Amino acid sequence: MGFRSFPLLLIIITSFLLLIHADQPSDPRLIDHLVRDHSFQCYTNHAKTALLYPVSLPSNLSGVTAHTARYRSGSLRRYGAQIQEFHLFPGTDVRPYVHRLILVLETWYHPWSSLYNISGFRLLSPILGILAYDATNRSELDIFVDKRPISIDFTNISKTPSSNGIRPLCAYFDMHGNLSVYDPSQASLSVCEGFRQGHYALLMESLVVPRKKKEEGGGGDGDASEKRWKFVVGSSVVGGLLVAVLLGLLCVALVQGKKKTKMAEMERRAYELEALQIAMVGHFMAPTAGGTRTMPTIEND
Ligand SMILES: *[C@@H]1O[C@H](CO)[C@@H](O)[C@H](O)[C@H]1NC(C)=O
Ligand SMILES: *[C@@H]1O[C@H](CO)[C@@H](O)[C@H](O)[C@H]1NC(C)=O
Ligand SMILES: *[C@@H]1O[C@H](CO)[C@@H](O)[C@H](O)[C@H]1NC(C)=O
Ligand SMILES: *[C@@H]1O[C@H](CO)[C@@H](O)[C@H](O)[C@H]1NC(C)=O
Ligand SMILES: *[C@@H]1O[C@H](CO)[C@@H](O)[C@H](O)[C@H]1NC(C)=O
């Protein structure tokens, strides 16, 4: 009796696994768009200007946090803004001109931070994003700075590199995901300067590549992208194994089912034979003992 619901269970489990697999986006822009959509849900008519709101994100985006604030572009240009790790100085502007804009700040931890290719480097901080949108129609805006660049302070959220004279570096990922690497600000090794919207991080060169890895794959891959690679391969190997096991179980269930239908068929034939015998006996008007019908033996259930 357990076998009848078994294939159904398998189908449910398999499609669930496939769904989980298909649910992980590989394009960083998709994350930005999801966060944007959830950020705009924070704004009701009562939302205050220049007040930072935490954005609630779906559980499948755990590892990303976001905050949002609304500004009049005139006051942003005049006064700037200090929000989380970002300091926008007076003279910060957006293009094209809009009256009101919405800033969205994102923090990407593992595994989302490995969506960007940082081949040759290791992350020392989560990836921080700053994006601006037209408050009325959600279209993306370009951030420009007139005077002082945007400063991004990683002091509270970065690992300090383990000495050895390793200098942290700043990373900027533009809207196409292209990476530029440059030195931190003169003032502090954990403060980066930026000029545009996009994503920033603190990283270091991954000088120390384990020898084994180097021999295997030609080396050069950063720690994070290596981790991502392992994550992807790992999850597909595990997924593949699971699917293989499930397929095996499905086969067993099918064979069992087939055995059952075969038995039913034998039984049906036996009945038919008996009916035929009775009919023939009737035709010849000769009462004969039909003989006991042999039931097919049922081995086990
Ligand atoms: C998370 O789930 C929502 C539906 O609740 C879906 O629209 C979205 O694409 C998912 N996000 C990711 C990153 O898988
Ligand atoms: C870092 O943490 C200190 C103490 O909690 C806080 O005063 C400071 O504002 C934080 N800096 C940033 C850039 O968040
Ligand atoms: C990552 O970037 C490097 C060069 O910066 C390139 O050689 C490599 O193919 C890229 N990897 C992926 C997965 O895009
Ligand atoms: C949004 O509105 C601005 C003007 O406020 C306009 O320049 C822009 O083209 C609009 N974008 C979209 C996608 O409609
Ligand atoms: C950035 O990436 C895009 C798409 O990958 C490419 O077409 C473009 O040339 C790159 N830009 C720079 C400045 O490297």
mmCIF file of N, CA and C in Angstrom, residues 192-239:
data_model
loop_
_atom_site.group_PDB
_atom_site.id
_atom_site.type_symbol
_atom_site.label_atom_id
_atom_site.label_comp_id
_atom_site.label_asym_id
_atom_site.label_seq_id
_atom_site.Cartn_x
_atom_site.Cartn_y
_atom_site.Cartn_z
ATOM 1 N N CYS A 192 37.135 53.842 1.173
ATOM 2 C CA CYS A 192 37.284 53.934 -0.276
ATOM 3 C C CYS A 192 36.543 55.157 -0.782
ATOM 4 N N GLU A 193 37.001 55.669 -1.920
ATOM 5 C CA GLU A 193 36.306 56.777 -2.545
ATOM 6 C C GLU A 193 35.647 56.287 -3.815
ATOM 7 N N GLY A 194 34.491 56.878 -4.122
ATOM 8 C CA GLY A 194 33.771 56.468 -5.327
ATOM 9 C C GLY A 194 33.140 57.665 -5.993
ATOM 10 N N PHE A 195 32.836 57.510 -7.265
ATOM 11 C CA PHE A 195 32.294 58.633 -8.023
ATOM 12 C C PHE A 195 30.920 58.344 -8.610
ATOM 13 N N ARG A 196 30.521 57.085 -8.593
ATOM 14 C CA ARG A 196 29.293 56.712 -9.293
ATOM 15 C C ARG A 196 28.453 55.763 -8.446
ATOM 16 N N GLN A 197 27.237 55.499 -8.931
ATOM 17 C CA GLN A 197 26.418 54.448 -8.330
ATOM 18 C C GLN A 197 27.017 53.094 -8.699
ATOM 19 N N GLY A 198 26.706 52.085 -7.911
ATOM 20 C CA GLY A 198 27.247 50.749 -8.187
ATOM 21 C C GLY A 198 27.603 50.052 -6.890
ATOM 22 N N HIS A 199 28.537 49.127 -6.975
ATOM 23 C CA HIS A 199 28.874 48.319 -5.808
ATOM 24 C C HIS A 199 30.352 48.457 -5.460
ATOM 25 N N TYR A 200 30.617 48.518 -4.145
ATOM 26 C CA TYR A 200 31.978 48.719 -3.658
ATOM 27 C C TYR A 200 32.342 47.636 -2.649
ATOM 28 N N ALA A 201 33.630 47.346 -2.575
ATOM 29 C CA ALA A 201 34.100 46.384 -1.576
ATOM 30 C C ALA A 201 35.568 46.644 -1.275
ATOM 31 N N LEU A 202 35.993 46.078 -0.156
ATOM 32 C CA LEU A 202 37.403 46.111 0.204
ATOM 33 C C LEU A 202 37.950 44.722 -0.097
ATOM 34 N N LEU A 203 39.085 44.645 -0.776
ATOM 35 C CA LEU A 203 39.660 43.329 -1.066
ATOM 36 C C LEU A 203 41.172 43.381 -1.039
ATOM 37 N N MET A 204 41.790 42.243 -1.227
ATOM 38 C CA MET A 204 43.247 42.175 -1.306
ATOM 39 C C MET A 204 43.607 41.201 -2.405
ATOM 40 N N GLU A 205 44.837 41.324 -2.892
ATOM 41 C CA GLU A 205 45.278 40.374 -3.908
ATOM 42 C C GLU A 205 45.407 39.001 -3.285
ATOM 43 N N SER A 206 44.944 37.973 -3.975
ATOM 44 C CA SER A 206 45.117 36.625 -3.422
ATOM 45 C C SER A 206 46.452 36.093 -3.914
ATOM 46 N N LEU A 207 47.512 36.547 -3.190
ATOM 47 C CA LEU A 207 48.875 36.163 -3.574
ATOM 48 C C LEU A 207 49.118 34.704 -3.252
ATOM 49 N N VAL A 208 48.582 34.290 -2.088
ATOM 50 C CA VAL A 208 48.880 32.951 -1.595
ATOM 51 C C VAL A 208 47.857 31.976 -2.170
ATOM 52 N N VAL A 209 48.231 31.336 -3.268
ATOM 53 C CA VAL A 209 47.372 30.318 -3.848
ATOM 54 C C VAL A 209 47.964 28.962 -3.478
ATOM 55 N N PRO A 210 47.190 28.110 -2.798
ATOM 56 C CA PRO A 210 47.722 26.800 -2.409
ATOM 57 C C PRO A 210 48.289 26.065 -3.635
ATOM 58 N N ARG A 211 49.454 25.411 -3.445
ATOM 59 C CA ARG A 211 50.177 24.845 -4.582
ATOM 60 C C ARG A 211 49.337 23.803 -5.321
ATOM 61 N N LYS A 212 48.606 23.006 -4.535
ATOM 62 C CA LYS A 212 47.816 21.936 -5.140
ATOM 63 C C LYS A 212 46.812 22.515 -6.138
ATOM 64 N N LYS A 213 46.154 23.588 -5.688
ATOM 65 C CA LYS A 213 45.139 24.228 -6.521
ATOM 66 C C LYS A 213 45.779 24.754 -7.799
ATOM 67 N N LYS A 214 46.980 25.300 -7.647
ATOM 68 C CA LYS A 214 47.655 25.914 -8.770
ATOM 69 C C LYS A 214 47.965 24.867 -9.831
ATOM 70 N N GLU A 215 48.405 23.712 -9.367
ATOM 71 C CA GLU A 215 48.729 22.639 -10.304
ATOM 72 C C GLU A 215 47.485 22.137 -11.021
ATOM 73 N N GLU A 216 46.388 22.065 -10.240
ATOM 74 C CA GLU A 216 45.155 21.528 -10.813
ATOM 75 C C GLU A 216 44.585 22.412 -11.903
ATOM 76 N N GLY A 217 44.338 23.653 -11.515
ATOM 77 C CA GLY A 217 43.485 24.454 -12.393
ATOM 78 C C GLY A 217 44.174 25.647 -13.018
ATOM 79 N N GLY A 218 45.491 25.732 -12.949
ATOM 80 C CA GLY A 218 46.161 26.877 -13.541
ATOM 81 C C GLY A 218 46.159 28.080 -12.606
ATOM 82 N N GLY A 219 45.474 27.986 -11.459
ATOM 83 C CA GLY A 219 45.499 29.039 -10.466
ATOM 84 C C GLY A 219 44.860 30.329 -10.962
ATOM 85 N N GLY A 220 45.154 31.410 -10.244
ATOM 86 C CA GLY A 220 44.667 32.705 -10.679
ATOM 87 C C GLY A 220 43.272 33.027 -10.159
ATOM 88 N N ASP A 221 42.498 32.017 -9.833
ATOM 89 C CA ASP A 221 41.144 32.292 -9.366
ATOM 90 C C ASP A 221 41.177 32.833 -7.953
ATOM 91 N N GLY A 222 40.355 33.832 -7.679
ATOM 92 C CA GLY A 222 40.275 34.406 -6.350
ATOM 93 C C GLY A 222 39.620 33.423 -5.401
ATOM 94 N N ASP A 223 39.760 33.709 -4.119
ATOM 95 C CA ASP A 223 39.217 32.801 -3.115
ATOM 96 C C ASP A 223 37.709 32.712 -3.239
ATOM 97 N N ALA A 224 37.103 33.868 -3.413
ATOM 98 C CA ALA A 224 35.644 33.918 -3.407
ATOM 99 C C ALA A 224 35.074 33.230 -4.645
ATOM 100 N N SER A 225 35.733 33.474 -5.801
ATOM 101 C CA SER A 225 35.193 32.847 -7.007
ATOM 102 C C SER A 225 35.448 31.349 -6.963
ATOM 103 N N GLU A 226 36.555 30.990 -6.285
ATOM 104 C CA GLU A 226 36.854 29.581 -6.111
ATOM 105 C C GLU A 226 35.779 28.945 -5.240
ATOM 106 N N LYS A 227 35.428 29.671 -4.161
ATOM 107 C CA LYS A 227 34.386 29.196 -3.264
ATOM 108 C C LYS A 227 33.091 29.029 -4.030
ATOM 109 N N ARG A 228 32.817 30.010 -4.874
ATOM 110 C CA ARG A 228 31.576 29.981 -5.625
ATOM 111 C C ARG A 228 31.563 28.766 -6.540
ATOM 112 N N TRP A 229 32.732 28.549 -7.189
ATOM 113 C CA TRP A 229 32.870 27.419 -8.096
ATOM 114 C C TRP A 229 32.593 26.129 -7.341
ATOM 115 N N LYS A 230 33.238 26.022 -6.145
ATOM 116 C CA LYS A 230 33.036 24.824 -5.323
ATOM 117 C C LYS A 230 31.570 24.683 -4.927
ATOM 118 N N PHE A 231 30.972 25.823 -4.585
ATOM 119 C CA PHE A 231 29.572 25.853 -4.174
ATOM 120 C C PHE A 231 28.694 25.323 -5.300
ATOM 121 N N VAL A 232 28.956 25.832 -6.504
ATOM 122 C CA VAL A 232 28.147 25.440 -7.659
ATOM 123 C C VAL A 232 28.352 23.961 -7.956
ATOM 124 N N VAL A 233 29.645 23.559 -8.044
ATOM 125 C CA VAL A 233 29.932 22.166 -8.354
ATOM 126 C C VAL A 233 29.386 21.262 -7.262
ATOM 127 N N GLY A 234 29.665 21.674 -6.005
ATOM 128 C CA GLY A 234 29.191 20.916 -4.855
ATOM 129 C C GLY A 234 27.698 20.724 -4.912
ATOM 130 N N SER A 235 26.990 21.817 -5.148
ATOM 131 C CA SER A 235 25.538 21.698 -5.106
ATOM 132 C C SER A 235 25.044 20.887 -6.294
ATOM 133 N N SER A 236 25.748 20.981 -7.460
ATOM 134 C CA SER A 236 25.236 20.175 -8.568
ATOM 135 C C SER A 236 25.589 18.704 -8.378
ATOM 136 N N VAL A 237 26.755 18.435 -7.732
ATOM 137 C CA VAL A 237 27.089 17.039 -7.467
ATOM 138 C C VAL A 237 26.081 16.437 -6.496
ATOM 139 N N VAL A 238 25.831 17.189 -5.405
ATOM 140 C CA VAL A 238 24.866 16.698 -4.428
ATOM 141 C C VAL A 238 23.495 16.562 -5.069
ATOM 142 N N GLY A 239 23.121 17.590 -5.846
ATOM 143 C CA GLY A 239 21.830 17.552 -6.526
ATOM 144 C C GLY A 239 21.753 16.374 -7.475
#
